[in-house]
XYZ file of C-alpha atoms in Angstrom:
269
model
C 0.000 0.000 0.000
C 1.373 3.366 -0.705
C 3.511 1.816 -3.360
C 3.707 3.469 -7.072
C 5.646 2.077 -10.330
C 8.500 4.397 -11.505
C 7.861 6.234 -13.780
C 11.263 5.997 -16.861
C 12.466 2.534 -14.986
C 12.595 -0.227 -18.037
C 9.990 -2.105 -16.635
C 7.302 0.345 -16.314
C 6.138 0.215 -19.799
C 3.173 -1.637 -20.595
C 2.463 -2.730 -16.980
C -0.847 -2.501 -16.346
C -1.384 -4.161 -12.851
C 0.757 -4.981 -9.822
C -0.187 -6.217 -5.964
C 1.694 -6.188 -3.877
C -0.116 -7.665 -1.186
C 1.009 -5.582 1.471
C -2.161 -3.926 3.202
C -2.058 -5.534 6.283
C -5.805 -5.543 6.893
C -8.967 -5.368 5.364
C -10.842 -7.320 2.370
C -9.563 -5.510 -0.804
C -5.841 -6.278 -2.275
C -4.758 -2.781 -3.937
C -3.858 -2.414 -7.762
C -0.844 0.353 -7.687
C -0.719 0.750 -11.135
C -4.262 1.543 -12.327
C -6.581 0.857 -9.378
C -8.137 -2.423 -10.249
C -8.323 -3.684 -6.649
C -8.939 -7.568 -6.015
C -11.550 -8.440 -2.514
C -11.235 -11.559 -1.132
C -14.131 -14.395 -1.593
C -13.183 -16.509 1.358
C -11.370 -15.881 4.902
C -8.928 -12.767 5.602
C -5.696 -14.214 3.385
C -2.887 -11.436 4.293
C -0.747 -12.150 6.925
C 2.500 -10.724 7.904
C 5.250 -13.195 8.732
C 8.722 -13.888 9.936
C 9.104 -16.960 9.852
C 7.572 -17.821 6.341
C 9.714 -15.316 4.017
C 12.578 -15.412 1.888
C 15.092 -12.954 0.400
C 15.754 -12.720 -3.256
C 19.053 -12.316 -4.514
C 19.179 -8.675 -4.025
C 17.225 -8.598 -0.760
C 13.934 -8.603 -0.473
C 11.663 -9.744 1.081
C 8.602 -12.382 -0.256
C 6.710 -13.516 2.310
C 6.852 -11.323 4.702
C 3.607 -10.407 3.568
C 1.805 -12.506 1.491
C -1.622 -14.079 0.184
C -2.064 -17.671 2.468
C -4.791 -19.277 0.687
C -6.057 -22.628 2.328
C -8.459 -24.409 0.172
C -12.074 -22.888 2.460
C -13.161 -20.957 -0.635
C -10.057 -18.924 0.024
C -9.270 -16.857 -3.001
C -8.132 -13.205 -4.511
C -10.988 -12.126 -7.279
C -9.976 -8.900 -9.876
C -12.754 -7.830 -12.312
C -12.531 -8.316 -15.557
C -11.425 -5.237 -17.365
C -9.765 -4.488 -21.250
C -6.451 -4.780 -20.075
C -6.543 -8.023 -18.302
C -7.186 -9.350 -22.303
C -4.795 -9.094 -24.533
C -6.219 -10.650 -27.553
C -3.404 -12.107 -30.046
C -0.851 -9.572 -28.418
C 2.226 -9.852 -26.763
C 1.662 -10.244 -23.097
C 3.541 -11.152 -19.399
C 2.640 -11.978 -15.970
C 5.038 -12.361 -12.806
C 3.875 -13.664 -9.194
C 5.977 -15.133 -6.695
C 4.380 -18.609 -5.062
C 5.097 -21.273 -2.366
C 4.402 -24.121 -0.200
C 2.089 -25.146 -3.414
C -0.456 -27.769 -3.345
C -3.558 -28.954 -5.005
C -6.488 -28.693 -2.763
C -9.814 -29.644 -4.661
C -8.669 -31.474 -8.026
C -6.547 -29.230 -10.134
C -6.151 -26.417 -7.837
C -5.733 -22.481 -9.531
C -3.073 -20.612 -9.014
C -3.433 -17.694 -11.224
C -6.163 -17.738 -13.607
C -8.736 -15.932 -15.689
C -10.335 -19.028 -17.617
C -12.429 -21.653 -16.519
C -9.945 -25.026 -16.414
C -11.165 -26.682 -19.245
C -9.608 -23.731 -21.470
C -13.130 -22.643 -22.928
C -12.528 -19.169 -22.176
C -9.182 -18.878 -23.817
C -7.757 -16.964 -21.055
C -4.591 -17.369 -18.404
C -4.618 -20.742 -16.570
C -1.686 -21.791 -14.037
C -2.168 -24.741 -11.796
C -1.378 -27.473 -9.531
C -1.983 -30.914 -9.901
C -3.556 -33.060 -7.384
C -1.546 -35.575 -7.287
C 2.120 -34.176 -7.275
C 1.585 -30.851 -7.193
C 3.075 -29.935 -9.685
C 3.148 -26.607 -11.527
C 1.620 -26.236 -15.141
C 0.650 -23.602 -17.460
C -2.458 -24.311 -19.555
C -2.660 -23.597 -23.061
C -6.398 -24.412 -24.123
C -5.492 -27.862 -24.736
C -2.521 -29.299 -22.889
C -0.762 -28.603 -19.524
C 3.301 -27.873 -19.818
C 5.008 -28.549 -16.801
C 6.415 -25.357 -14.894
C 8.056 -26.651 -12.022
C 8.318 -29.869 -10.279
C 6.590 -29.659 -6.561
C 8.505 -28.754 -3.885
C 7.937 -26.560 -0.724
C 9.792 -23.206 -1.887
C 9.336 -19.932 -2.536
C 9.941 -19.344 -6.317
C 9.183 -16.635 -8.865
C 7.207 -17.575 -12.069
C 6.885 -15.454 -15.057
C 5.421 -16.550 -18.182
C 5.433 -14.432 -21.624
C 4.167 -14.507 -25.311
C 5.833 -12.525 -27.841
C 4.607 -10.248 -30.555
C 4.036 -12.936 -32.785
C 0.844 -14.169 -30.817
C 1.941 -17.424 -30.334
C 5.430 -18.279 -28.593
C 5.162 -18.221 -24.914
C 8.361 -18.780 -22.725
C 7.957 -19.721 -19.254
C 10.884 -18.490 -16.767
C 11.253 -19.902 -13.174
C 13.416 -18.218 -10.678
C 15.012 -15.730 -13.599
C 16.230 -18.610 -15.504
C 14.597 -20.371 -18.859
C 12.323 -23.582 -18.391
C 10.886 -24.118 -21.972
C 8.889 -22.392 -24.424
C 5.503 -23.298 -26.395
C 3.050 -22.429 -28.785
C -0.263 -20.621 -27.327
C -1.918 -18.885 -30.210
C -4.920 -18.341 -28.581
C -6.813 -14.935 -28.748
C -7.282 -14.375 -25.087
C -10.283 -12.333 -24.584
C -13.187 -13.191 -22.340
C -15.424 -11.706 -19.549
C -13.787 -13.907 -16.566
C -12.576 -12.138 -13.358
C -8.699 -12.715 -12.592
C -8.725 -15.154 -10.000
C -5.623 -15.993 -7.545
C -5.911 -19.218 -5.409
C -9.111 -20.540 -7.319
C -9.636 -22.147 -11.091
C -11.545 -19.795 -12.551
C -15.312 -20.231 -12.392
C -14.767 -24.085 -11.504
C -13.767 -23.773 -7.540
C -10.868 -26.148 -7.146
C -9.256 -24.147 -4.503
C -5.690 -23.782 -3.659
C -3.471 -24.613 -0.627
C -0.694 -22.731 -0.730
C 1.066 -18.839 -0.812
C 1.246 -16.125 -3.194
C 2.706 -12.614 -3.309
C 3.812 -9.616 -5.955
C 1.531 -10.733 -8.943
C 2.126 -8.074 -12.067
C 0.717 -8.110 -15.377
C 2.017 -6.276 -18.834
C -0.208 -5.951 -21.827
C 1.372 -5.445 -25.517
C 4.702 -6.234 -23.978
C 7.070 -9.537 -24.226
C 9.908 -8.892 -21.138
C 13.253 -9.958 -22.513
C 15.703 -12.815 -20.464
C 17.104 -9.697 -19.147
C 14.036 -8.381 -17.505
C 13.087 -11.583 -16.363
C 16.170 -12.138 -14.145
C 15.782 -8.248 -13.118
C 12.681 -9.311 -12.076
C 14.202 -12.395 -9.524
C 16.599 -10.225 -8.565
C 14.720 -7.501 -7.649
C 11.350 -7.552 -7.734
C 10.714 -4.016 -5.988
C 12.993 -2.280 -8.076
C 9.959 -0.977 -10.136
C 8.300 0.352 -7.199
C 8.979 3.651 -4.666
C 9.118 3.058 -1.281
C 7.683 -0.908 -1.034
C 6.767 -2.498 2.312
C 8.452 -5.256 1.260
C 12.069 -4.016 0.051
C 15.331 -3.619 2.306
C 17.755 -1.145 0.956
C 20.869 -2.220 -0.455
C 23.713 -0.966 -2.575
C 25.832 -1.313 -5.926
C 28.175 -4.065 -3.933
C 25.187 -6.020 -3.715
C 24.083 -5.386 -7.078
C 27.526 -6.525 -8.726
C 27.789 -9.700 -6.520
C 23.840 -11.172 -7.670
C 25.440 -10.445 -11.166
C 22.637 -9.269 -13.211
C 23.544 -7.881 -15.933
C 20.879 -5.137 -14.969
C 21.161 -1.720 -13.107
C 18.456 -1.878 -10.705
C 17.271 1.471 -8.358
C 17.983 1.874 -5.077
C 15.552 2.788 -2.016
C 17.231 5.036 0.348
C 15.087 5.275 3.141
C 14.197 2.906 6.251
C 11.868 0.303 5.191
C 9.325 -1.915 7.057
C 9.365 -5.434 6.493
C 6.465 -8.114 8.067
C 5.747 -5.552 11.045
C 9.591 -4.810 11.835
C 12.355 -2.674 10.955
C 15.169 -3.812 8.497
């Protein structure tokens, strides 16, 4: 909360949505890029904790507050709007997740589709089974990541060509595939549920963002692990740190520095 993109840093073109999911309190989870705030359709999912974060490479902090979904109808619900359908453009979306598992069948992570694909509209998922992580592309599920218990950051994105999508995990490449699907439909963005279809999720999630017309590069990607606050003045969630850090995480990226004392999960770091 109180967090606002930057305006000239690389990133901030195209973005068109980013929680943070920092309030603290409350049932809506705040939009700082264009003010399309998310309620909750279950229990009260932020919580701040110390025990359940990590730091990325550069410093901060995920998890320290965070979406903690738990299967009871427990989910994050954004209303459809233009932006959140980006037809046979170029698009990306970024969200950190952990402690992933399905819940109810395959279990939603991030989604505006019903599962079956019908809607032709963002699906990412667990499966009940392994709990693994997949990305759906109206017909087939690619494996993301192999379960495990971790905090990791996801970010899938299709190019300009409407149809190659690359899916990164933790700033590095997994695999690319076709999805040639014009993605427009009338669905609400849903976090922790499967679209329209329930299937509820146990798990975390925290720092979703979404660009329209825009395919980030590697480069941005890894920026993006690194430093996923960079984009933002003055985050909750981000420690300061310097150019030593900066040159030993090795990104190949010059990311912005906050100066000031930040708070972190209730306390000062």
């Amino acid at each position: 909360v109180g967090s606002r993109p930057r305006d000239g840093h690389p990133l901030r073109t195209g973005l068109i949505g980013a929680w943070l999911f920092n309030e603290g309190a409350g049932t809506n989870f705040f939009d700082c890029v264009k003010g399309r705030h998310g309620t909750n359709t279950g229990n009260d999912l932020r919580v701040w904790d110390h025990t359940n974060k990590v730091r990325t490479p550069l410093g901060g902090v995920i998890g320290g507050s965070n979406l903690t979904i738990n299967a009871d109808a427990d989910a994050v619900e954004i209303p459809d709007n233009a932006d959140f359908n980006p037809g046979s453009g170029a698009w990306t979306i970024s969200f950190w997740a952990g402690q992933l598992s399905g819940a109810s069948g395959n279990s939603g992570v991030f989604a505006k589709d019903a599962f079956a694909g019908i809607d032709n509209g963002w699906l990412v998922y667990t499966t009940a089974v392994t709990g693994d992580v997949n990305y759906w592309d109206g017909t087939l599920g690619t494996l993301w990541m192999a379960f495990d218990a971790l905090w990791h950051h996801y970010c899938a994105t299709r190019a300009g060509d409407g149809s190659t999508v690359t899916l990164y995990l933790d700033g590095a490449l997994v695999t690319t595939l076709t999805d040639s699907r014009v993605m427009t439909n009338t669905t609400p963005v849903t976090l922790g549920r499967a679209g329209t279809l329930g299937n509820y999720l146990i798990g975390n999630i925290d720092v979703l963002m979404i660009w329209k017309g825009r395919e980030l590069s590697a480069g941005d990607v890894k920026s993006l692990f690194y430093d996923p606050f960079s984009l933002f003045r003055d985050p909750v969630q981000r420690p300061r740190f310097g150019p030593a850090a900066a040159a030993a995480a090795g990104g190949g990226f010059k990311p912005y520095y906050n100066r000031g004392t930040v708070l972190v999960g209730g306390g000062i770091y």
